[in-house]
Coordinates of C-alpha atoms in Angstrom, one line a residue:
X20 CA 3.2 -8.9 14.4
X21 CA 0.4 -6.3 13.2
X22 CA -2.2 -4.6 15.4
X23 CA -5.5 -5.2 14.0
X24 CA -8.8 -3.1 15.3
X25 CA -12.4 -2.9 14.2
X26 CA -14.3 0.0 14.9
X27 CA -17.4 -0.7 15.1
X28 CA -20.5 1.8 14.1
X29 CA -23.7 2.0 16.2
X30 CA -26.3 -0.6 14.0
X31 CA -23.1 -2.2 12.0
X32 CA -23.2 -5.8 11.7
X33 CA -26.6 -5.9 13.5
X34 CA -30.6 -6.0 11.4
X35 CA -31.8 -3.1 10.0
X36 CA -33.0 -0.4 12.2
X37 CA -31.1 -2.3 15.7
X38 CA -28.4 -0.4 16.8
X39 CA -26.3 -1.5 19.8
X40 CA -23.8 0.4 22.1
X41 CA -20.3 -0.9 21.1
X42 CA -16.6 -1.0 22.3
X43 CA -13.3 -0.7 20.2
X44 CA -11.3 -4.5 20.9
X45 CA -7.9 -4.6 19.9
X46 CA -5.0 -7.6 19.7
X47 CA -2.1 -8.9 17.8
X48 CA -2.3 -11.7 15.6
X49 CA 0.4 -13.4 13.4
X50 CA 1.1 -11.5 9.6
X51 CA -0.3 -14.0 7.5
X52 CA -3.5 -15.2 9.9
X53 CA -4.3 -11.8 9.4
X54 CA -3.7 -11.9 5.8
X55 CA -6.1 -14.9 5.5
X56 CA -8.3 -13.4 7.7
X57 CA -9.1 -10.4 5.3
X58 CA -9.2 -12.3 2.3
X59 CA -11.5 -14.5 3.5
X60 CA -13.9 -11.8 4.5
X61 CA -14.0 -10.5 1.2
X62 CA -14.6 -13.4 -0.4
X63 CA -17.4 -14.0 1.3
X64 CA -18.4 -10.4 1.1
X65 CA -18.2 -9.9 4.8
X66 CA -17.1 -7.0 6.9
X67 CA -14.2 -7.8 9.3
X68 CA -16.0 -6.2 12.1
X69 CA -19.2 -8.6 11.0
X70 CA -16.7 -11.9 11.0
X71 CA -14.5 -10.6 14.3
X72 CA -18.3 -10.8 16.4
X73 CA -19.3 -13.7 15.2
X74 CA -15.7 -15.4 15.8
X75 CA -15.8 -13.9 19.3
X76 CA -19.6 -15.1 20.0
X77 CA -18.2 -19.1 18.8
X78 CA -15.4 -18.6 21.5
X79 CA -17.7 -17.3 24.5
X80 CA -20.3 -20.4 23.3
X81 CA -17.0 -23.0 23.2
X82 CA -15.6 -21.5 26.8
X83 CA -19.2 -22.0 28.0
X84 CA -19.7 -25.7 27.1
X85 CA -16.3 -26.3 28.6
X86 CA -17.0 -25.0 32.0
X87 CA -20.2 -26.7 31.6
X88 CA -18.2 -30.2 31.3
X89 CA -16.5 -29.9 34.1

């Protein structure tokens, strides 16, 4: 398996002029997920670190909805 990172950039990913403080998140994923991952962000013209926020903003919302079922 590879190691993937973003480092993210104060303002990256965020509206012009908004800058945010940030933190480095690291994992390993399987070769060819991350494979599709990165040509899928360049398809759609999309930095990783853009697509790896919004991915982990969809989790928190599905884990939240859970706990809420219960």
């Amino acid at each position: 398996m590879l190691i993937y990172y973003a480092k993210i950039k104060p303002g990256q990913g965020l509206g012009a002029g908004m800058t945010e403080e940030t933190r480095e998140v690291r994992g390993r994923i399987p070769k060819e997920l991350k494979i599709a991952f990165e040509i899928a962000c360049a398809r759609l013209e999309l930095t990783q670190t853009a697509a790896l926020e919004d991915a982990i903003k969809d989790w928190l919302k599905k884990q939240e909805s859970a706990s809420a079922e219960k």
